[in-house]
Structures are given as C-alpha cells and as structure tokens.
Short mmCIF file of C-alpha atoms and ligand atoms in Angstrom, two decimals:
data_model
loop_
_atom_site.label_atom_id
_atom_site.label_comp_id
_atom_site.label_asym_id
_atom_site.label_seq_id
_atom_site.Cartn_x
_atom_site.Cartn_y
_atom_site.Cartn_z
CA MET A 1 -9.71 -17.90 33.15
CA ALA A 2 -12.06 -19.53 30.63
CA VAL A 3 -14.29 -17.09 28.82
CA ASP A 4 -17.86 -17.97 28.06
CA LYS A 5 -19.86 -16.68 25.13
CA SER A 6 -22.63 -15.55 27.49
CA GLN A 7 -20.19 -13.21 29.26
CA VAL A 8 -19.38 -11.60 25.93
CA LEU A 9 -23.08 -11.25 25.11
CA GLU A 10 -23.69 -9.70 28.49
CA ALA A 11 -20.96 -7.13 27.83
CA LEU A 12 -22.42 -6.36 24.39
CA ARG A 13 -25.81 -5.74 25.93
CA ALA A 14 -24.39 -2.47 27.28
CA VAL A 15 -23.41 -1.25 23.80
CA ALA A 16 -25.95 1.22 22.39
CA THR A 17 -26.70 1.33 18.65
CA PRO A 18 -28.12 3.91 16.24
CA ARG A 19 -31.30 1.82 16.21
CA GLY A 20 -31.99 2.82 19.80
CA VAL A 21 -31.72 -0.74 21.10
CA PRO A 22 -28.78 -2.56 22.67
CA LEU A 23 -26.39 -4.26 20.24
CA THR A 24 -27.65 -7.67 21.31
CA ASP A 25 -31.20 -6.74 20.23
CA ALA A 26 -30.33 -5.02 16.97
CA LYS A 27 -30.33 -8.27 14.94
CA VAL A 28 -26.93 -7.47 13.49
CA LEU A 29 -24.66 -9.83 15.41
CA SER A 30 -23.13 -12.92 13.87
CA GLU A 31 -22.34 -16.05 15.81
CA ILE A 32 -19.82 -15.20 18.51
CA ALA A 33 -16.73 -17.38 18.37
CA VAL A 34 -14.82 -17.69 21.63
CA SER A 35 -11.72 -19.76 21.72
CA ASP A 36 -8.98 -19.76 24.27
CA GLY A 37 -9.66 -16.18 25.39
CA LYS A 38 -9.94 -14.93 21.82
CA VAL A 39 -13.24 -13.51 20.67
CA PHE A 40 -14.40 -13.00 17.13
CA PHE A 41 -17.72 -11.88 15.72
CA SER A 42 -19.13 -9.61 13.10
CA VAL A 43 -21.70 -6.84 13.03
CA ASN A 44 -23.67 -7.06 9.81
CA VAL A 45 -25.39 -3.89 8.62
CA ASP A 46 -26.52 -2.41 5.36
CA ALA A 47 -23.75 -0.61 3.47
CA ASN A 48 -25.60 2.69 3.71
CA GLU A 49 -25.49 2.57 7.50
CA ALA A 50 -21.88 1.47 7.74
CA ARG A 51 -20.43 4.80 8.76
CA ALA A 52 -22.78 5.20 11.68
CA TRP A 53 -21.91 1.73 12.86
CA GLU A 54 -18.14 2.03 12.80
CA ASP A 55 -18.31 3.58 16.24
CA VAL A 56 -20.52 0.72 17.45
CA ARG A 57 -17.92 -1.72 16.16
CA ALA A 58 -15.20 0.01 18.15
CA ARG A 59 -17.33 0.12 21.31
CA ALA A 60 -18.31 -3.53 20.89
CA GLU A 61 -14.64 -4.44 20.59
CA ALA A 62 -13.80 -2.47 23.73
CA ALA A 63 -16.71 -4.05 25.63
CA ALA A 64 -15.66 -7.57 24.65
CA ARG A 65 -12.04 -6.82 25.52
CA ALA A 66 -13.08 -5.74 29.01
CA VAL A 67 -14.52 -9.18 29.77
CA PRO A 68 -12.19 -10.87 32.27
CA GLY A 69 -10.04 -13.51 30.59
CA VAL A 70 -10.40 -12.10 27.07
CA THR A 71 -6.98 -11.74 25.48
CA ALA A 72 -7.81 -10.67 21.94
CA VAL A 73 -10.86 -9.45 20.11
CA LEU A 74 -11.63 -8.99 16.46
CA VAL A 75 -14.94 -7.45 15.52
CA ALA A 76 -15.63 -7.16 11.82
CA LEU A 77 -18.13 -4.65 10.53
CA THR A 78 -19.63 -6.10 7.42
CA ALA A 79 -21.51 -3.78 5.18
CA GLU A 80 -23.75 -5.50 2.71
CA ARG A 81 -25.39 -3.69 -0.12
CA ARG A 82 -28.86 -4.73 -1.08
CA PRO A 83 -29.40 -5.10 -4.79
CA GLY A 84 -30.47 -1.77 -6.20
CA ALA A 85 -29.44 0.24 -3.14
CA ALA A 86 -27.47 3.44 -3.64
CA PRO A 87 -23.71 3.11 -3.27
CA ALA A 88 -22.45 3.68 0.22
CA PRO A 89 -20.18 6.64 0.90
CA ARG A 90 -16.55 5.76 1.36
CA SER A 91 -14.90 6.79 4.55
CA PRO A 92 -11.74 8.74 3.86
CA SER A 93 -9.08 6.83 5.68
CA GLN A 94 -9.03 4.32 8.51
CA GLY A 95 -11.60 1.94 9.80
CA VAL A 96 -13.83 -0.47 8.05
CA LYS A 97 -15.04 0.89 4.79
CA PRO A 98 -18.19 -0.20 3.10
CA VAL A 99 -17.35 -2.94 0.70
CA ALA A 100 -17.30 -1.70 -2.85
CA GLN A 101 -19.19 -3.70 -5.36
CA HIS A 102 -17.46 -5.13 -8.30
CA ARG A 103 -17.71 -2.60 -11.05
CA PRO A 104 -17.09 -3.46 -14.64
CA HIS A 105 -13.71 -2.27 -15.69
CA GLY A 106 -13.88 0.03 -18.65
CA ALA A 107 -15.14 3.34 -19.94
CA GLY A 108 -17.03 5.34 -17.37
CA ALA A 109 -16.25 2.98 -14.49
CA GLU A 110 -14.60 4.55 -11.48
CA SER A 111 -11.06 3.29 -11.11
CA PRO A 112 -11.10 0.43 -8.60
CA MET A 113 -7.93 1.88 -7.10
CA ALA A 114 -9.63 5.21 -6.35
CA GLY A 115 -10.69 4.67 -2.75
CA GLN A 116 -7.61 2.87 -1.55
CA ALA A 117 -5.73 4.65 1.16
CA PRO A 118 -2.09 3.64 1.45
CA ILE A 119 -1.14 2.16 4.79
CA PRO A 120 1.10 4.51 6.71
CA GLY A 121 4.61 3.13 7.06
CA ILE A 122 4.20 0.38 4.46
CA GLY A 123 6.12 0.83 1.22
CA ALA A 124 4.56 -1.84 -1.00
CA ILE A 125 1.91 -4.49 -0.49
CA ILE A 126 2.15 -7.56 -2.66
CA ALA A 127 -0.39 -10.37 -2.88
CA VAL A 128 0.57 -14.01 -3.16
CA ALA A 129 -2.42 -15.65 -4.77
CA SER A 130 -3.55 -18.86 -6.40
CA GLY A 131 -6.54 -19.79 -8.47
CA LYS A 132 -7.23 -22.72 -6.15
CA GLY A 133 -6.25 -24.11 -2.78
CA GLY A 134 -3.53 -26.61 -2.03
CA VAL A 135 -0.99 -25.47 -4.60
CA GLY A 136 1.45 -24.26 -1.94
CA LYS A 137 0.51 -20.59 -1.89
CA SER A 138 1.05 -20.12 1.85
CA THR A 139 4.31 -22.03 1.84
CA THR A 140 5.49 -19.85 -1.03
CA ALA A 141 4.29 -16.67 0.67
CA ILE A 142 6.21 -17.23 3.89
CA ASN A 143 9.38 -18.41 2.14
CA LEU A 144 9.26 -15.38 -0.15
CA ALA A 145 8.72 -13.07 2.82
CA LEU A 146 11.80 -14.60 4.48
CA SER A 147 13.82 -14.30 1.27
CA LEU A 148 12.86 -10.64 0.84
CA ARG A 149 14.01 -10.16 4.43
CA ASP A 150 17.31 -11.82 3.54
CA LEU A 151 17.69 -9.30 0.72
CA GLY A 152 17.72 -6.56 3.34
CA LEU A 153 14.10 -5.45 3.18
CA ARG A 154 11.88 -4.84 6.17
CA VAL A 155 9.08 -7.33 5.56
CA GLY A 156 5.76 -8.22 7.18
CA LEU A 157 3.37 -11.07 6.40
CA LEU A 158 -0.39 -10.83 6.54
CA ASP A 159 -2.30 -14.08 6.32
CA ALA A 160 -5.50 -13.02 4.57
CA ASP A 161 -6.39 -16.65 3.84
CA ILE A 162 -9.27 -16.36 6.17
CA TYR A 163 -10.80 -19.68 5.07
CA GLY A 164 -7.72 -21.64 6.08
CA PRO A 165 -5.19 -19.51 7.93
CA SER A 166 -1.93 -21.43 7.92
CA VAL A 167 0.65 -18.84 8.96
CA PRO A 168 0.44 -19.78 12.68
CA ARG A 169 1.37 -23.35 11.71
CA LEU A 170 4.02 -22.35 9.19
CA ALA A 171 5.61 -19.95 11.65
CA GLY A 172 5.22 -22.31 14.59
CA SER A 173 3.52 -19.74 16.77
CA ARG A 174 0.30 -19.86 18.72
CA ASP A 175 0.91 -16.56 20.48
CA LYS A 176 -1.93 -14.12 20.77
CA PRO A 177 -1.47 -10.57 19.60
CA ALA A 178 -1.44 -7.97 22.37
CA VAL A 179 -2.99 -4.55 21.92
CA ASP A 180 -1.00 -1.33 22.22
CA ASP A 181 -2.06 1.93 23.84
CA LYS A 182 -3.50 3.13 20.54
CA LYS A 183 -5.70 0.03 20.47
CA LYS A 184 -3.79 -1.46 17.57
CA MET A 185 -2.97 -5.14 17.56
CA ILE A 186 0.73 -5.83 17.92
CA PRO A 187 1.73 -8.40 15.29
CA ILE A 188 3.43 -11.62 16.33
CA LYS A 189 7.17 -11.44 15.66
CA ARG A 190 8.84 -14.56 14.20
CA PHE A 191 12.07 -14.81 12.24
CA GLY A 192 12.30 -11.01 12.45
CA LEU A 193 8.98 -10.63 10.59
CA PRO A 194 5.82 -9.10 11.99
CA LEU A 195 3.01 -11.58 11.28
CA MET A 196 -0.73 -11.25 11.50
CA SER A 197 -3.32 -13.93 10.88
CA ILE A 198 -6.88 -14.59 11.85
CA GLY A 199 -5.43 -17.88 13.03
CA PHE A 200 -3.81 -16.03 15.95
CA LEU A 201 -7.26 -14.95 17.03
CA VAL A 202 -9.32 -18.08 16.45
CA GLU A 203 -8.35 -21.73 16.20
CA GLU A 204 -7.09 -22.88 12.82
CA GLU A 205 -9.52 -25.78 12.92
CA THR A 206 -12.50 -23.54 13.64
CA ALA A 207 -14.60 -23.99 10.55
CA MET A 208 -15.45 -20.49 9.52
CA VAL A 209 -17.98 -19.84 6.88
CA TRP A 210 -17.07 -16.41 5.68
CA ARG A 211 -19.15 -14.48 3.30
CA GLY A 212 -17.40 -12.04 0.99
CA PRO A 213 -18.04 -8.84 2.96
CA MET A 214 -16.87 -10.46 6.18
CA VAL A 215 -13.59 -11.42 4.58
CA MET A 216 -12.93 -7.87 3.49
CA SER A 217 -13.90 -6.42 6.80
CA ALA A 218 -11.64 -8.74 8.76
CA VAL A 219 -8.77 -8.19 6.33
CA ARG A 220 -9.18 -4.42 6.55
CA GLN A 221 -8.81 -4.63 10.30
CA MET A 222 -5.78 -6.86 10.02
CA LEU A 223 -4.29 -4.29 7.64
CA TRP A 224 -5.23 -1.00 9.24
CA ASP A 225 -5.70 -1.85 12.91
CA VAL A 226 -2.33 -3.52 13.32
CA ALA A 227 0.83 -1.74 14.48
CA TRP A 228 2.95 -2.94 11.53
CA GLY A 229 5.67 -0.36 12.03
CA GLU A 230 7.84 0.72 9.12
CA LEU A 231 7.95 -1.89 6.38
CA ASP A 232 9.36 -1.93 2.87
CA VAL A 233 7.08 -4.78 1.85
CA LEU A 234 3.99 -6.41 3.28
CA VAL A 235 3.37 -9.84 1.75
CA VAL A 236 -0.31 -10.78 1.77
CA ASP A 237 -1.21 -14.47 1.62
CA MET A 238 -4.53 -14.23 -0.20
CA PRO A 239 -7.48 -16.58 0.17
CA PRO A 240 -7.34 -19.06 -2.73
CA GLY A 241 -9.70 -18.68 -5.65
CA THR A 242 -11.15 -15.94 -7.76
CA GLY A 243 -14.60 -15.44 -6.28
CA ASP A 244 -16.21 -12.22 -5.11
CA ALA A 245 -14.36 -12.18 -1.79
CA GLN A 246 -10.99 -12.40 -3.52
CA LEU A 247 -11.95 -9.86 -6.14
CA THR A 248 -13.09 -7.34 -3.53
CA LEU A 249 -9.90 -7.90 -1.61
CA ALA A 250 -7.77 -7.39 -4.71
CA GLN A 251 -9.73 -4.24 -5.38
CA GLN A 252 -9.71 -2.76 -1.90
CA VAL A 253 -6.22 -3.48 -0.66
CA PRO A 254 -3.72 -1.00 -2.10
CA LEU A 255 -1.68 -3.67 -3.86
CA LYS A 256 1.50 -2.93 -5.74
CA GLY A 257 1.27 -6.23 -7.54
CA ALA A 258 0.38 -9.89 -7.35
CA VAL A 259 2.39 -13.09 -7.55
CA ILE A 260 0.46 -16.09 -8.82
CA VAL A 261 1.36 -19.56 -7.58
CA SER A 262 0.37 -22.54 -9.70
CA THR A 263 1.22 -26.19 -10.05
CA PRO A 264 2.03 -27.45 -13.54
CA GLN A 265 -1.18 -29.37 -14.22
CA ASP A 266 -3.58 -28.05 -16.83
CA LEU A 267 -6.41 -27.68 -14.36
CA ALA A 268 -4.33 -25.63 -11.96
CA LEU A 269 -3.19 -23.49 -14.87
CA ILE A 270 -6.75 -22.70 -15.85
CA ASP A 271 -7.27 -21.43 -12.32
CA ALA A 272 -4.02 -19.48 -12.41
CA ARG A 273 -5.20 -17.82 -15.61
CA ARG A 274 -8.38 -16.80 -13.81
CA GLY A 275 -6.23 -15.34 -11.04
CA ILE A 276 -4.25 -13.22 -13.47
CA ALA A 277 -7.49 -12.07 -15.12
CA MET A 278 -8.91 -11.13 -11.73
CA PHE A 279 -5.97 -8.89 -10.84
CA ASP A 280 -6.06 -7.46 -14.33
CA LYS A 281 -9.66 -6.52 -13.87
CA VAL A 282 -8.81 -4.39 -10.85
CA ASN A 283 -5.65 -2.91 -12.40
CA VAL A 284 -3.25 -4.77 -10.13
CA PRO A 285 -0.18 -5.80 -12.13
CA THR A 286 0.87 -9.42 -12.07
CA LEU A 287 4.48 -9.40 -10.90
CA GLY A 288 4.85 -12.93 -12.14
CA VAL A 289 3.92 -16.59 -12.00
CA ILE A 290 5.66 -19.24 -9.89
CA GLU A 291 5.42 -22.94 -10.67
CA ASN A 292 5.31 -24.75 -7.35
CA MET A 293 5.69 -28.53 -7.08
CA SER A 294 7.22 -28.09 -10.51
CA TYR A 295 9.05 -31.40 -10.46
CA PHE A 296 9.62 -34.10 -7.88
CA GLN A 297 13.04 -34.21 -6.37
CA CYS A 298 13.86 -37.46 -4.62
CA PRO A 299 15.07 -36.65 -1.11
CA HIS A 300 17.46 -39.64 -1.22
CA CYS A 301 19.11 -39.57 -4.63
CA GLY A 302 18.17 -36.07 -5.84
CA THR A 303 16.78 -37.53 -9.09
CA ARG A 304 14.25 -35.33 -10.72
CA SER A 305 10.89 -36.62 -12.08
CA ASP A 306 8.28 -34.49 -13.78
CA ILE A 307 5.34 -36.22 -12.17
CA PHE A 308 2.81 -33.49 -12.91
CA GLY A 309 4.21 -32.62 -16.28
CA HIS A 310 6.48 -29.65 -16.14
CA GLY A 311 6.87 -26.19 -17.57
CA GLY A 312 3.12 -25.54 -17.90
CA ALA A 313 3.22 -22.37 -15.82
CA ARG A 314 6.20 -21.03 -17.77
CA HIS A 315 4.38 -21.51 -21.07
CA GLU A 316 1.23 -20.03 -19.66
CA ALA A 317 3.12 -16.99 -18.37
CA GLU A 318 4.73 -16.53 -21.79
CA ARG A 319 1.38 -16.83 -23.47
CA LEU A 320 -0.21 -14.27 -21.15
CA LYS A 321 2.85 -12.02 -21.36
CA VAL A 322 3.48 -11.96 -17.62
CA PRO A 323 6.89 -12.68 -16.11
CA PHE A 324 7.75 -16.24 -15.13
CA LEU A 325 9.55 -16.08 -11.79
CA GLY A 326 10.76 -19.62 -11.23
CA GLU A 327 10.18 -23.27 -10.47
CA ILE A 328 10.05 -24.71 -6.97
CA PRO A 329 10.43 -28.50 -6.75
CA LEU A 330 8.15 -30.78 -4.80
CA HIS A 331 10.53 -31.77 -2.07
CA MET A 332 10.07 -33.44 1.26
CA SER A 333 12.18 -30.92 3.13
CA ILE A 334 9.98 -28.02 1.99
CA ARG A 335 6.99 -29.76 3.51
CA THR A 336 8.65 -31.02 6.68
CA ALA A 337 10.24 -27.64 7.37
CA SER A 338 6.86 -25.94 7.03
CA ASP A 339 5.13 -28.50 9.21
CA ALA A 340 7.80 -28.06 11.86
CA GLY A 341 7.10 -24.32 11.99
CA THR A 342 10.42 -23.20 10.52
CA PRO A 343 10.10 -22.70 6.76
CA VAL A 344 12.91 -24.02 4.61
CA VAL A 345 14.41 -20.58 3.91
CA GLU A 346 14.87 -20.21 7.66
CA SER A 347 15.88 -23.78 8.48
CA GLU A 348 18.24 -24.28 5.52
CA PRO A 349 19.26 -20.76 4.47
CA ASN A 350 22.18 -22.05 2.46
CA GLY A 351 20.33 -24.93 0.85
CA PRO A 352 19.18 -25.27 -2.75
CA HIS A 353 15.55 -24.42 -2.00
CA ALA A 354 16.37 -21.20 -0.22
CA ALA A 355 18.43 -20.26 -3.30
CA ILE A 356 15.39 -20.74 -5.55
CA TYR A 357 13.13 -18.65 -3.30
CA ARG A 358 15.86 -16.00 -3.10
CA SER A 359 16.15 -15.77 -6.85
CA ILE A 360 12.38 -15.29 -7.12
CA ALA A 361 12.48 -12.70 -4.32
CA GLU A 362 15.23 -10.80 -6.15
CA GLN A 363 13.01 -10.48 -9.20
CA ILE A 364 10.08 -9.33 -7.08
CA LYS A 365 12.28 -6.82 -5.27
CA ALA A 366 13.46 -5.40 -8.57
CA ARG A 367 9.93 -5.18 -9.93
CA ILE A 368 8.47 -3.39 -6.95
CA ALA A 369 11.42 -0.99 -6.82
CA SER A 370 10.93 0.05 -10.40
CA PRO A 371 7.33 0.88 -11.30
CA SER A 372 8.15 0.96 -14.98
CA SER A 373 9.23 -2.67 -14.95
CA VAL A 374 5.90 -3.86 -13.59
CA THR A 375 4.05 -5.49 -16.43
CA ALA A 376 0.36 -4.85 -16.20
P1 LIG B 1 -2.10 -23.47 -0.09
O1 LIG B 1 -1.75 -22.24 0.70
O2 LIG B 1 -2.05 -23.25 -1.57
O3 LIG B 1 -3.38 -24.11 0.33
P2 LIG B 1 0.05 -24.76 1.38
O4 LIG B 1 1.16 -23.78 1.28
O5 LIG B 1 -0.70 -24.86 2.67
O6 LIG B 1 -0.97 -24.56 0.18
O7 LIG B 1 0.63 -26.18 0.96
C1 LIG B 1 -0.16 -27.35 0.94
C2 LIG B 1 0.72 -28.54 1.37
O8 LIG B 1 1.74 -28.73 0.39
C3 LIG B 1 1.44 -28.29 2.69
O9 LIG B 1 1.51 -29.51 3.38
C4 LIG B 1 2.84 -27.87 2.27
O10 LIG B 1 3.82 -28.21 3.24
C5 LIG B 1 3.03 -28.66 0.99
N1 LIG B 1 3.91 -28.00 0.03
C6 LIG B 1 3.77 -26.78 -0.51
N2 LIG B 1 4.75 -26.55 -1.41
C7 LIG B 1 5.55 -27.65 -1.41
C8 LIG B 1 6.73 -28.03 -2.11
N3 LIG B 1 7.28 -27.24 -3.02
N4 LIG B 1 7.27 -29.25 -1.82
C9 LIG B 1 6.69 -30.07 -0.92
N5 LIG B 1 5.58 -29.77 -0.24
C10 LIG B 1 5.01 -28.58 -0.48
#
C-alpha cells in the first residue's frame, strides 16, 4: 500500500507537544520524506528543550509507524544551540542527546569523551574515515568489516555516511529493517554481519541536505536504537570530510579508534591530515592510515603502474607518527565486486585483495585488543 505524506502528517497531528499545540503546529518539523513505505523526518528544537522533546520524538515515531503501509520510520530529534545559550543538560544514557558543541581541547575544557555512554553489547567501535569523498572509504569499510569477521570477530557495520549511504549498494540489499518488541530496529543481516544504514530507510538517490545536528541525531538512533546484539567490533563508515558534523560525530560516538583512508595524491593527503587532526582533537586515537587506489594493477597482465604517485600516505603516516596499515591497489575486481553487491573479500576470499584487507584487519584487531598499542 503506497503511503502518502499527508497520511503521516495527519497521524502527527494527534501528537501533543510541550508547547501545548499539536506537533504539526509547533513549527519544529522538517520536510517529511516518504519513500517506499519508509518515513524519515526530524524534529528541530532548541538544545535546552531537547529532553522534554525526546518523548515527543518517540510518540511521533510510533504515530508514523501506525500509518497503514509504513514499514520503517526514523525520526531524528535535532537539538540546536543558539549562540550564547547555556549548554544543554546531557541525558544519562539512551535516546537522542543534545548535540555538544565543539569545545577547544586543552586546559579547562571538559573531556570530549566525558558524556559518551558505551553501547551495551558492543566491545569496540572503530571509525573508517576520510578527509574527502570518493577515496574508497565505504569500500574499505565493508571489506575490513568482512576481514575482521574472517578473523573470528563478531562484527557489525554502521553506515554513518548519511550524505551518501552506500552500504545498501555494497551489500546488495534493499531490505527494510523490521522493528522488534522493544521498538529497536533489527539490522539487516548480510554475509553474517548486522548492517544498518540510512539508505535502508530512504532511497540512496534521495538528495538529503543534512545539517550537522541532524547527522548526529540520526546516527545516535542508528547506534542506540538498533538491536545490534553482542559484537566485538562495530565498524562505522563515517561521512567524508572534517566539518562540524564529522567532528561532533567523532566526539559523541564512543570510538575506540579511527582508520583513515586516503589516496596517494597530495591533495587527498592534505585532507587525510585534517582527518587525523580532527580525531586528535577529540582524543580518538588514529589506529592507522590506509592508502587506497595506491597503484593501478592491470586486470589482464597484473602489471603495476603508479598512476597517482605512490607511497604518499605511508610517508605522511610516518611523518605524523601514526601507523601505516597498508596499500590497496586500484583494481577492476574491487570495483566490480562492490557494484555487484558482494565485496571482494566475500566474492574472492582467497584472492590477493582479500589477503591485503586481511592483513590490515589483523593489525586493527591487534590494536583494539591492546589499548597500550593504540598510538594517540
Ligand atoms: P567513498 O566512500 O570514499 O566515497 P567508495 O567506497 O564509494 O568511496 O568508492 C568510490 C568508487 O571507487 C566506487 O565505485 C568503488 O567501487 C571504487 N573503488 C574504491 N576502492 C577501489 C579500489 N581499490 N579499486 C577499484 N575501485 C575502487
């Protein structure tokens, strides 16, 4: 049954708010995206009111879910702080927390890690990040998740690249998450990995203009309101870049460490450097740097050509005193496997590319197992 936006609005009209008017009249609703039975919108309030509105968010979600034909709902509570306003209180555990502002790191500043609640059942959360888009961050994230799985770990993958969610494509799944009796979304299971992505809730092509607080709010829900089960590692595919949204995310998600993906070109390396600096700023250790598309490997003759230059990321890692984790070639089969929805580690587990990802995963596994070996 096709769902219409007006039906969702009608359902939201019945949701009361602390302002004494129905939700639809409270001037807090974003555009409502409805696509294929999946509904997404945000409730935008001032950070100081956020606590009072968490309940409204939950009721809005329930109301939208009750609309016939709706299969999945994601309602983000975005808490914006007006310049000069007092800091919002932090809620102690679950739910959408007010978004913390970026505090300078240094004497007198509260530790950015202070308000981060660990996620029950999840051993370590690692970010796969890049200073800019298109360097192969998502491809690397899913192949690393699969390699960590092959090393015997229980692994999940969260696609937090809200601007361009690609995990549904990489995993070849368009399934919609169901909701369990505790109202948690049940992640999509592929290749033995629980997966969550905003792309399972809205179309990948849907152009979404996300402001920083919305990104955090949606990511918080995909972290905390998902029945992940027991995991050793949750790999988070971060949105590319080093802007406010990424910084807040790095600050608010209880990350064990970050892996930076770069290509060898100078420009990409400048961005990678910014990425490392960003994680540094919020006390998240860089587990290492990966050079993706490091060299071109001819699919026919296997000849190697350093078309982008080569070794830049290794030198940069040495210079910045962070570990260098490895080089992944630019190879047709890595791209075609991803496009076909079965990443190369899954489609060619005994091939040379899977071996490279595995060797990187081994280093990551060792680093997250031993806190002392994590280089900050
Ligand atoms: P990002 O997440 O950084 O935007 P993606 O992982 O979506 O980048 O990759 C961008 C494109 O590059 C995709 O088409 C992907 O298949 C391709 N790609 C990524 N890494 C490689 C590689 N090592 N060899 C060949 N193609 C790659």
